[in-house]
mmCIF file of C-alpha atoms and ligand atoms in Angstrom:
data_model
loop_
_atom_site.group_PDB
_atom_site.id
_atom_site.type_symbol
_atom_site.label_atom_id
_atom_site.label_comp_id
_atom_site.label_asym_id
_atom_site.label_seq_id
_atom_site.Cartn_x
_atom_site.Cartn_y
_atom_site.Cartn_z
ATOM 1 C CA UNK A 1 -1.142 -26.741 -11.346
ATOM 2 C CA UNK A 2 2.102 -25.749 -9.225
ATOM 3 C CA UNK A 3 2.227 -22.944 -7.151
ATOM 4 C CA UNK A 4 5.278 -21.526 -5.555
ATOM 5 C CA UNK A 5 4.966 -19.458 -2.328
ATOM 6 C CA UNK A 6 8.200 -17.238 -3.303
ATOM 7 C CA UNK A 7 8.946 -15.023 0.240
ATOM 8 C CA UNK A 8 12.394 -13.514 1.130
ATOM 9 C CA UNK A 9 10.376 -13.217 4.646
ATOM 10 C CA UNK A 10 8.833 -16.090 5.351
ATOM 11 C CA UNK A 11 4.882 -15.964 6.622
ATOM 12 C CA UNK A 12 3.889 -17.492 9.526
ATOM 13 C CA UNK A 13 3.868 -21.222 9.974
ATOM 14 C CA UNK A 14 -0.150 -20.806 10.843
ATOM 15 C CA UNK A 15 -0.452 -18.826 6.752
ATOM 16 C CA UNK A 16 1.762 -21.482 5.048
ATOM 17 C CA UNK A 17 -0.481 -24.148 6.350
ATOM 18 C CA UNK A 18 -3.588 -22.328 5.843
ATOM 19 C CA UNK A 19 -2.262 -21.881 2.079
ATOM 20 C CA UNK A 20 -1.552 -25.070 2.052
ATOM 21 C CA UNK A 21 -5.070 -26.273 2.699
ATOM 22 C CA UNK A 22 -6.441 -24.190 -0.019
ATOM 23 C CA UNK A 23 -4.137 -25.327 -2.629
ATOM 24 C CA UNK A 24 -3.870 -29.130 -2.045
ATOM 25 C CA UNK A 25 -7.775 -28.649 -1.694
ATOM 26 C CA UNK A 26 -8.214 -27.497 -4.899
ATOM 27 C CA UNK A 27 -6.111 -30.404 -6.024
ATOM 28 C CA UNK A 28 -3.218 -28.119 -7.172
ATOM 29 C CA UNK A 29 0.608 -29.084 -6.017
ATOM 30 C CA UNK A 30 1.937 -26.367 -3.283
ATOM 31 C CA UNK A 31 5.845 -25.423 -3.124
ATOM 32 C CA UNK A 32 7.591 -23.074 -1.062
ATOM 33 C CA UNK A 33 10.951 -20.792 -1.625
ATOM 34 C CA UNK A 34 11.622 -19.056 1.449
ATOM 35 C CA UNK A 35 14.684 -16.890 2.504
ATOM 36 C CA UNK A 36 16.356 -17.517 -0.335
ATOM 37 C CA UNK A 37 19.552 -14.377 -0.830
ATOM 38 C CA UNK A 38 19.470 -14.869 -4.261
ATOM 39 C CA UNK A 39 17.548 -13.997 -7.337
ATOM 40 C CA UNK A 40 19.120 -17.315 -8.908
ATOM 41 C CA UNK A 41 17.376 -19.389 -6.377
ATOM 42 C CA UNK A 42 13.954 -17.257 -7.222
ATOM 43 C CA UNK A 43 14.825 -17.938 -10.783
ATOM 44 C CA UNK A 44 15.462 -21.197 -10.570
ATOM 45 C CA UNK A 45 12.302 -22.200 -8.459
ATOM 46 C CA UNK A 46 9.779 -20.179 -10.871
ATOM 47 C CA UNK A 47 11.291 -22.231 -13.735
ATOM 48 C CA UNK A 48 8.067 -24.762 -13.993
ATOM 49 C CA UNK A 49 4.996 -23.097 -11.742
ATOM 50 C CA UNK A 50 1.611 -21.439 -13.230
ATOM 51 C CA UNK A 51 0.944 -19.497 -9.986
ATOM 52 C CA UNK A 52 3.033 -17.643 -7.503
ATOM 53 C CA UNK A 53 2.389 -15.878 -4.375
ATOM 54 C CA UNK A 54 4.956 -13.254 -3.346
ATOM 55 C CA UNK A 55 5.539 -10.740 -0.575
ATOM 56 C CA UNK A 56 7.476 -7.835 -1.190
ATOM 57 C CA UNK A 57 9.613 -10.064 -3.344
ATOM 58 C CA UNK A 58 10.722 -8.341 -6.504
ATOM 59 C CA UNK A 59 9.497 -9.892 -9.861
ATOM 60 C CA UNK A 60 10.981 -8.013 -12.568
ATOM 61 C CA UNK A 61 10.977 -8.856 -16.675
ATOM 62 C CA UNK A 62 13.639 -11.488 -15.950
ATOM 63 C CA UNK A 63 11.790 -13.475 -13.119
ATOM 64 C CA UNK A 64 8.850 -13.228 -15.641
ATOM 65 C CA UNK A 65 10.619 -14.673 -18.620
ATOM 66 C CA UNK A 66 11.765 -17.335 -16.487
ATOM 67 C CA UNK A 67 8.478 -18.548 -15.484
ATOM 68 C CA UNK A 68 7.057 -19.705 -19.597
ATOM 69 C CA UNK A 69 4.107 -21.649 -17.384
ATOM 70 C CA UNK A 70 3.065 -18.669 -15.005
ATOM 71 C CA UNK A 71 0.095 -17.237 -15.099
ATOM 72 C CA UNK A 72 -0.503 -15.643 -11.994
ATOM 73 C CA UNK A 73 1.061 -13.980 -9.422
ATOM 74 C CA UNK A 74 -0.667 -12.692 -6.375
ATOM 75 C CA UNK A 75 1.184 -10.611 -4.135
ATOM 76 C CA UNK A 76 -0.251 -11.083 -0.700
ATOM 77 C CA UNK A 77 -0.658 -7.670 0.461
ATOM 78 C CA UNK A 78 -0.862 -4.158 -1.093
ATOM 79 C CA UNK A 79 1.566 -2.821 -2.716
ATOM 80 C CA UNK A 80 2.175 -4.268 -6.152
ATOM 81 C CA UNK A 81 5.222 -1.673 -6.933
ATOM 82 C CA UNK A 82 7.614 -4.915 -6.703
ATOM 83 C CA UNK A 83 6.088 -6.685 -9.676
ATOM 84 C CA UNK A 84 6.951 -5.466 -13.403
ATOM 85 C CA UNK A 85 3.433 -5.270 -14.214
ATOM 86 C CA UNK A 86 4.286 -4.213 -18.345
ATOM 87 C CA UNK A 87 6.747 -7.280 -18.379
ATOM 88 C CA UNK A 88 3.464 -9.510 -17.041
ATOM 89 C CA UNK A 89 1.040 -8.226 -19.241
ATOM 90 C CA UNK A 90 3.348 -8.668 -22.149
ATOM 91 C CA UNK A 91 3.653 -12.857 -21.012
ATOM 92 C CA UNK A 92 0.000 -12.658 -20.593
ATOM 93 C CA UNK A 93 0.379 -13.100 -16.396
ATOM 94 C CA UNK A 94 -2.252 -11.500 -14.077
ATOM 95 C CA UNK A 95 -1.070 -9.698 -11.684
ATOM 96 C CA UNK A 96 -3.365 -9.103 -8.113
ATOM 97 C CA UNK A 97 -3.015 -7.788 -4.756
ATOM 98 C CA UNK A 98 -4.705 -8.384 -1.110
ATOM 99 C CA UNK A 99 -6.120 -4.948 -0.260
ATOM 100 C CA UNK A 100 -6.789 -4.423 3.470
ATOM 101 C CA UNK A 101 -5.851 -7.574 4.190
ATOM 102 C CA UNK A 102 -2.684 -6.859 6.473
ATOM 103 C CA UNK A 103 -4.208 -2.879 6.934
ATOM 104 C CA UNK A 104 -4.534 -3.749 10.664
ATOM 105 C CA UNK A 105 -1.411 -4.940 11.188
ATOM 106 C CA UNK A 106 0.293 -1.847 9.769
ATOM 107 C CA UNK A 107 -1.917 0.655 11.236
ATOM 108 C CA UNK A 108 -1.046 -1.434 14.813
ATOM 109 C CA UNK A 109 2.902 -0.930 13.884
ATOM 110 C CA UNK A 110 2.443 2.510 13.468
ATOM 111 C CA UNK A 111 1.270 3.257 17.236
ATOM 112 C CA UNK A 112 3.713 0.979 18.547
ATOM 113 C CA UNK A 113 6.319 2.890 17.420
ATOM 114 C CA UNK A 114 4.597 6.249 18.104
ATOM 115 C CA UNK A 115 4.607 5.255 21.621
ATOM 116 C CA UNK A 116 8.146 4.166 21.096
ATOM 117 C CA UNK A 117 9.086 7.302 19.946
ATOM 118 C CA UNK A 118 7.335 10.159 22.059
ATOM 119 C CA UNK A 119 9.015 7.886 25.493
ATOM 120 C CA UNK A 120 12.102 8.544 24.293
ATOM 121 C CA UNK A 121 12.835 5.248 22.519
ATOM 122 C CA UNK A 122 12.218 3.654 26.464
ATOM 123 C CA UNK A 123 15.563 5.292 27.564
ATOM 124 C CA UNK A 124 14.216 6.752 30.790
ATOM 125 C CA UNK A 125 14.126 10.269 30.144
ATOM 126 C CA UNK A 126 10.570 11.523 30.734
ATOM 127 C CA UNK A 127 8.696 11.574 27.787
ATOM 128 C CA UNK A 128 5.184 12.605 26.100
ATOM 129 C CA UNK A 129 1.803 11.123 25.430
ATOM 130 C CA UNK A 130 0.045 10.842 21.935
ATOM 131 C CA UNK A 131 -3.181 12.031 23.674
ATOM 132 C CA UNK A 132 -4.508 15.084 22.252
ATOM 133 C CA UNK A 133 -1.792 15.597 19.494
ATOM 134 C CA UNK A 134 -2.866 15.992 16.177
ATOM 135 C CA UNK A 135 -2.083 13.554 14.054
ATOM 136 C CA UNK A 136 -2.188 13.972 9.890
ATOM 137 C CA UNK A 137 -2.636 10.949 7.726
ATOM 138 C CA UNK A 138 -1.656 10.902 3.641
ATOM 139 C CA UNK A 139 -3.654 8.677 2.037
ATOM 140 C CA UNK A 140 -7.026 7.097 3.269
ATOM 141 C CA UNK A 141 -7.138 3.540 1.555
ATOM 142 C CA UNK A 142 -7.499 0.673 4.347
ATOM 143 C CA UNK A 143 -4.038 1.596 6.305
ATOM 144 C CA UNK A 144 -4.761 5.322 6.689
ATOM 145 C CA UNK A 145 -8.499 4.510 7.876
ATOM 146 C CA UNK A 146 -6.966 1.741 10.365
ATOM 147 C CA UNK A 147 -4.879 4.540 11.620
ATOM 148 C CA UNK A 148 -7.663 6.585 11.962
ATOM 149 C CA UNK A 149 -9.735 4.360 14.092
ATOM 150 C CA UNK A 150 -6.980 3.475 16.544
ATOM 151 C CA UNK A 151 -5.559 7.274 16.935
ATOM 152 C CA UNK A 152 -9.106 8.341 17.991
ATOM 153 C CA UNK A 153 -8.908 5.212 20.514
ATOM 154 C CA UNK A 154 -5.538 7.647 21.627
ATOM 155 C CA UNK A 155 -7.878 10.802 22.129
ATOM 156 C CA UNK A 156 -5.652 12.163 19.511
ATOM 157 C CA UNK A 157 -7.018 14.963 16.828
ATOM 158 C CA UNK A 158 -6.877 13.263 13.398
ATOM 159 C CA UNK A 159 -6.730 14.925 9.964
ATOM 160 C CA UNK A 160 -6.382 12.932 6.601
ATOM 161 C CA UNK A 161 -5.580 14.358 3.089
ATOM 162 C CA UNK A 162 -5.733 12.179 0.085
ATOM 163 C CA UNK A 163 -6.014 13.466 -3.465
ATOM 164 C CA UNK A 164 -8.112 10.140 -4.558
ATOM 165 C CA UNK A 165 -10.599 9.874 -1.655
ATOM 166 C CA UNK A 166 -13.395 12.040 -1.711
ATOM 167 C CA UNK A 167 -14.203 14.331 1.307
ATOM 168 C CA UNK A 168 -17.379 13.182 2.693
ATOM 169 C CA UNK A 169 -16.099 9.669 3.257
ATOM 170 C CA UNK A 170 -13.030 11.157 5.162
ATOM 171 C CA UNK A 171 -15.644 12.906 7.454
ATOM 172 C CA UNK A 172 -17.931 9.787 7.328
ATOM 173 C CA UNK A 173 -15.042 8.400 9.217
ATOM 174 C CA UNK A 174 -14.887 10.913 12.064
ATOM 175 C CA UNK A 175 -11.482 12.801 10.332
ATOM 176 C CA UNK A 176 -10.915 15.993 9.420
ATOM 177 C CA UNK A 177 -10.733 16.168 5.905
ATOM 178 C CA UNK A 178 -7.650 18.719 5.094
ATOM 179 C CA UNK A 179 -7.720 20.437 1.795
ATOM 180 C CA UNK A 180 -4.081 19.997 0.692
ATOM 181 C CA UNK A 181 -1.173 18.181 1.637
ATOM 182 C CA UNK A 182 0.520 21.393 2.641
ATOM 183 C CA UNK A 183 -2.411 21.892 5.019
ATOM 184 C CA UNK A 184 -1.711 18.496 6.605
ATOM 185 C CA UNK A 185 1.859 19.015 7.454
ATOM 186 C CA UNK A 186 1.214 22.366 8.351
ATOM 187 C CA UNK A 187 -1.403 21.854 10.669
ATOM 188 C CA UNK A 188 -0.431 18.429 12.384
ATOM 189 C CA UNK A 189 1.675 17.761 14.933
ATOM 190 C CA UNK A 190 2.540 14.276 13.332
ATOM 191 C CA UNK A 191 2.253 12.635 9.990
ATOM 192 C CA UNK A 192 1.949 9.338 8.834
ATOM 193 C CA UNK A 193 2.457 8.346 5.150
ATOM 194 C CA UNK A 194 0.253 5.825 3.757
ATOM 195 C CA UNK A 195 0.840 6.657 0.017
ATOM 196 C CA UNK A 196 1.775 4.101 -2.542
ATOM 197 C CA UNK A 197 5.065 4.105 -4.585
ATOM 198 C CA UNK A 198 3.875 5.445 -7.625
ATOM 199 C CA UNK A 199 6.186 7.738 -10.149
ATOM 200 C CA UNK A 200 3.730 10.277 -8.700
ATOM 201 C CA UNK A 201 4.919 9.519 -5.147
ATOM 202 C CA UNK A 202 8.412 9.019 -5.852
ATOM 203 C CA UNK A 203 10.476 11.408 -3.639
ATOM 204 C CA UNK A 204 7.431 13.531 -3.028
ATOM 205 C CA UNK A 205 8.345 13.845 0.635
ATOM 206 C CA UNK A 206 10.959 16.083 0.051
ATOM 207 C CA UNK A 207 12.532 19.297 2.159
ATOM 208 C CA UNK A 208 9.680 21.632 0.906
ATOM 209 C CA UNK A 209 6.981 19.607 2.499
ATOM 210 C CA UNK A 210 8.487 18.197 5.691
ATOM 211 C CA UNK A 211 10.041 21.668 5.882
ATOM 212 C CA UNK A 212 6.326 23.344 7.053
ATOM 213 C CA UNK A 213 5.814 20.927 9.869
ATOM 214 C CA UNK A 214 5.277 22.264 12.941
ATOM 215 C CA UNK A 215 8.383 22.807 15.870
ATOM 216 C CA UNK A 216 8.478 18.771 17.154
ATOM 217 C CA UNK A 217 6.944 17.357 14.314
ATOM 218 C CA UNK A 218 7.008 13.379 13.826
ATOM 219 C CA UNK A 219 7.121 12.121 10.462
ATOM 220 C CA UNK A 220 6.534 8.015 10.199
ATOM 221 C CA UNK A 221 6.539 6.132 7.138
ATOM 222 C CA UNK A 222 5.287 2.791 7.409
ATOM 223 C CA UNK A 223 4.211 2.994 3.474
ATOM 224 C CA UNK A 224 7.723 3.161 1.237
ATOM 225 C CA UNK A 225 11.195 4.070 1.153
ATOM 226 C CA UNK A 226 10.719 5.589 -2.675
ATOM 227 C CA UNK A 227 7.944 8.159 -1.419
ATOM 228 C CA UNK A 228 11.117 9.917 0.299
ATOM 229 C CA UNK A 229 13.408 12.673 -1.006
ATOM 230 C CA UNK A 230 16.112 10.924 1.263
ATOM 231 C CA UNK A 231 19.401 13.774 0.437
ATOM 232 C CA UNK A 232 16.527 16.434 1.378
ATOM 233 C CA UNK A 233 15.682 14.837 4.189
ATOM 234 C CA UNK A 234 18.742 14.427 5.589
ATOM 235 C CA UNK A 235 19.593 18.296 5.396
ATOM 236 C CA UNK A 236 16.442 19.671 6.984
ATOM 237 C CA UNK A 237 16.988 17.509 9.810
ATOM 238 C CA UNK A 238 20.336 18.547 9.536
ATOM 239 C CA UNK A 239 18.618 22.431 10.252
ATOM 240 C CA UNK A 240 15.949 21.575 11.864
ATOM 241 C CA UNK A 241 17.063 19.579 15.158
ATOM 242 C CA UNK A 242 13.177 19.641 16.376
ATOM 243 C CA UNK A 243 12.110 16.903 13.577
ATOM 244 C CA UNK A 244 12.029 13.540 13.819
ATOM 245 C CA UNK A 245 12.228 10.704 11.421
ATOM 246 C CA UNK A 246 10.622 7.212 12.336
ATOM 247 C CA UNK A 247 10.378 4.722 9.335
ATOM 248 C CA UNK A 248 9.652 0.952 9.098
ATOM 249 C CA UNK A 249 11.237 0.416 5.861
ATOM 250 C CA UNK A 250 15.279 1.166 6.221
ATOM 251 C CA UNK A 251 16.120 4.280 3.915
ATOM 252 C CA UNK A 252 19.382 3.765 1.522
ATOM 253 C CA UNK A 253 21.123 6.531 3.451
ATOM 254 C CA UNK A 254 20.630 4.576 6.788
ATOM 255 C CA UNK A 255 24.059 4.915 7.875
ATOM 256 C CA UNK A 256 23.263 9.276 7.508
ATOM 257 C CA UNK A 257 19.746 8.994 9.125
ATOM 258 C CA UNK A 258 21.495 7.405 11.949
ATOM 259 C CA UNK A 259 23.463 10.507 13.058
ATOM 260 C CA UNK A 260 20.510 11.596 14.538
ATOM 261 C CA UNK A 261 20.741 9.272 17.204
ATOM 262 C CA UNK A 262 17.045 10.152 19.217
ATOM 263 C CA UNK A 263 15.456 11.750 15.964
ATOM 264 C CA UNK A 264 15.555 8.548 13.747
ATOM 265 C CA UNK A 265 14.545 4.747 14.152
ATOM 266 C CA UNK A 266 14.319 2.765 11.709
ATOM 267 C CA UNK A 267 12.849 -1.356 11.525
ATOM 268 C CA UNK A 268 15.780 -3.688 10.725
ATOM 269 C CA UNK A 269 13.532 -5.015 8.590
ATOM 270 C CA UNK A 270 9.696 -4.110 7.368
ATOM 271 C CA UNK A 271 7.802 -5.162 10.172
ATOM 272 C CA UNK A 272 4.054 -3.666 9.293
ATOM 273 C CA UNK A 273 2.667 -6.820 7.687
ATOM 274 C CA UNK A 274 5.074 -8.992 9.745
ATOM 275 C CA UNK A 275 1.927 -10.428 11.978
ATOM 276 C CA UNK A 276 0.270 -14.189 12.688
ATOM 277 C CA UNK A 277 -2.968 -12.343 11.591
ATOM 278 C CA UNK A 278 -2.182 -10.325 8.730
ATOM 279 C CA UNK A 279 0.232 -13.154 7.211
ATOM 280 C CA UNK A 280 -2.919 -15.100 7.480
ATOM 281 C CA UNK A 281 -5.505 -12.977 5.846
ATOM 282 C CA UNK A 282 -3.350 -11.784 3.132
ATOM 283 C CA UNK A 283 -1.800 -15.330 2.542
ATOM 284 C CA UNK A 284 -5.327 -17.452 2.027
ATOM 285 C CA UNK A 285 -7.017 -14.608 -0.319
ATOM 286 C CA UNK A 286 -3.454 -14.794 -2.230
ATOM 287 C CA UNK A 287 -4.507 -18.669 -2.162
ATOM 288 C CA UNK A 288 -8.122 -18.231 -2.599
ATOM 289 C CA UNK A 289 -7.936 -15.854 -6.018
ATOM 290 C CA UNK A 290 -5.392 -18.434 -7.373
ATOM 291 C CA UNK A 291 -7.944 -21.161 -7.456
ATOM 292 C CA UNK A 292 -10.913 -18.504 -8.190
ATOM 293 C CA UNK A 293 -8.608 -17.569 -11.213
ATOM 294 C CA UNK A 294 -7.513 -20.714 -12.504
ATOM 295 C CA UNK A 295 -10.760 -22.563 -11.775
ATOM 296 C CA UNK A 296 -13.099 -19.677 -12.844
ATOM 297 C CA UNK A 297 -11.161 -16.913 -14.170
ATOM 298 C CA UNK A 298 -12.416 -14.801 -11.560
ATOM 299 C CA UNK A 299 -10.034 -11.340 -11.884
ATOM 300 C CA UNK A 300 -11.462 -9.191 -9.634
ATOM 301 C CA UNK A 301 -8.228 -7.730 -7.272
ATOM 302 C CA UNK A 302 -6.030 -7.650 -10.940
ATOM 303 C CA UNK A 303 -3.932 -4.808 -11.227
ATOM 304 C CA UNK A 304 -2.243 -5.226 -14.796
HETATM 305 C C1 3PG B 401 2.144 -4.200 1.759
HETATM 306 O O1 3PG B 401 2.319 -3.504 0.758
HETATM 307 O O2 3PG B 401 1.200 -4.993 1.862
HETATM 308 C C2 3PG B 401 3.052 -4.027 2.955
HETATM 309 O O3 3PG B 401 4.078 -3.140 2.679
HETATM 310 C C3 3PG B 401 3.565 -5.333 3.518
HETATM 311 O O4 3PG B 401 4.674 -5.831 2.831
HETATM 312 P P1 3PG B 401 5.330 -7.249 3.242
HETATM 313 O O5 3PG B 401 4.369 -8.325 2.893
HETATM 314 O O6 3PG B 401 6.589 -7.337 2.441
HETATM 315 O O7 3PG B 401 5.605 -7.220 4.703
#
């Protein structure tokens, strides 16, 4: 059995080894791709393995097809919106995720650059504190409920709205449970989007939405690019010169964003997951459900 750790951005030595471990233990053959620039090198290296581990590494129809041995991939983490699940099912590949495994890293990100933000990007000027702000979190899968926990660390006011997630675990976890998204954005001084990219999601943050937050509102994205209505964006923040825009995953219309100057940051690259710890956790379950699979046909974590 081969299997190819395929990542654009690399893990940390500490999760390659760790993988390693797992995978020679099992008495499979471990290689790695990393930082390649091309999809011919991620084409090429696929060519003879049964199992592949992948980041946010994009395996469309043709990565699939040119993989005939492949029979897994696993991508270590939690959104699977980077893998052409139809074109997997159809070559009879499982496809699974990590959930929660890199949930604290994210949530961590997103206070960092909270901070970041509300002191003024560090430029001197006096800023503000996140204590006692009220901050709204979409979605509450293991990211939102991370952010949760650490905000009320903050003595911030927390609110969470999530269409999937039913109320009384919300308020199990200390959060306000708002009844709408319109609510949350409405009501919260900052919002945090912890949504998949889904064609539900897809440019769901849009002007309408953003457009009822509150005079100063934050809005960080540490989930996806897609979930953003980018042109819309743009032009309420072109009206509105109270809102701010903080995102770890750089938007297509980066170079527009940036004329904001002190109401936009943006990650040079996505940073959330980018942690010792995370790489870690997410990297030996992607390891540990390969040989669960393979050896036992164990599926639980498939998403196709
Ligand atoms: C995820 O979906 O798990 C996060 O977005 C992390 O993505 P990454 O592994 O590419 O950093």
């Amino acid at each position: 059995m081969k299997v190819l750790i395929a990542t654009e951005k690399p893990f940390a030595e500490a999760a390659v080894n760790g993988i390693r471990k797992i995978i020679e233990g099992a008495g499979f053959q471990l290689v790695l791709l990393e930082k390649y620039t091309d999809k011919t090198q991620l084409i090429k290296a696929v060519s003879d393995v049964d199992a592949l581990i992948i980041r946010s590494d994009k395996i469309d129809a043709e990565v699939i097809s040119a993989a005939p041995q492949l029979k897994i991939v696993v991508r270590a983490g939690a959104g699977y919106d980077n893998v052409d699940l139809k074109a997997a099912t159809a070559h009879n590949v499982v496809v699974m995720n990590t959930p929660g495994q890199n949930a604290n890293a994210v949530a961590e990100l997103v206070f960092g650059l909270l901070v970041y933000t509300v002191r003024n990007f560090y430029n001197g000027k006096s800023g503000s504190e996140l204590k006692g702000r009220h901050l709204g979190i979409l979605a509450f899968g293991n990211v939102g409920r991370n952010v949760a926990r650490i905000a009320k660390g903050f003595g911030m006011e927390v609110s969470a709205y999530d269409a999937y997630c039913p109320t009384d675990v919300i308020e199990a976890a200390g959060v306000h449970a708002a009844k709408s998204q319109d609510e949350l954005f409405e009501t919260c001084d900052i919002v945090s989007l912890h949504i998949p990219a889904t064609a539900e999601t897809n440019q769901s943050i849009n002007r309408v939405i953003v457009g009822k937050m509150k005079k100063g509102g934050i809005l960080i994205n540490t989930a996806r690019k897609e979930v953003i209505n980018e042109p819309e964006l743009i032009a309420l923040m072109s009206e509105r010169n109270d809102l701010k825009y903080i995102t770890d995953i750089k938007p297509d219309a980066d170079a527009e964003f940036s004329k904001f100057q002190d109401r936009y940051f943006s990650t040079p690259k996505k940073m959330g997951a980018q942690t010792t710890e995370a790489n870690t956790n997410a990297g030996l379950a992607a390891a540990r459900q390969i040989v669960a699979y393979i050896n036992e046909g164990v599926t639980q974590f498939k998403v196709n």
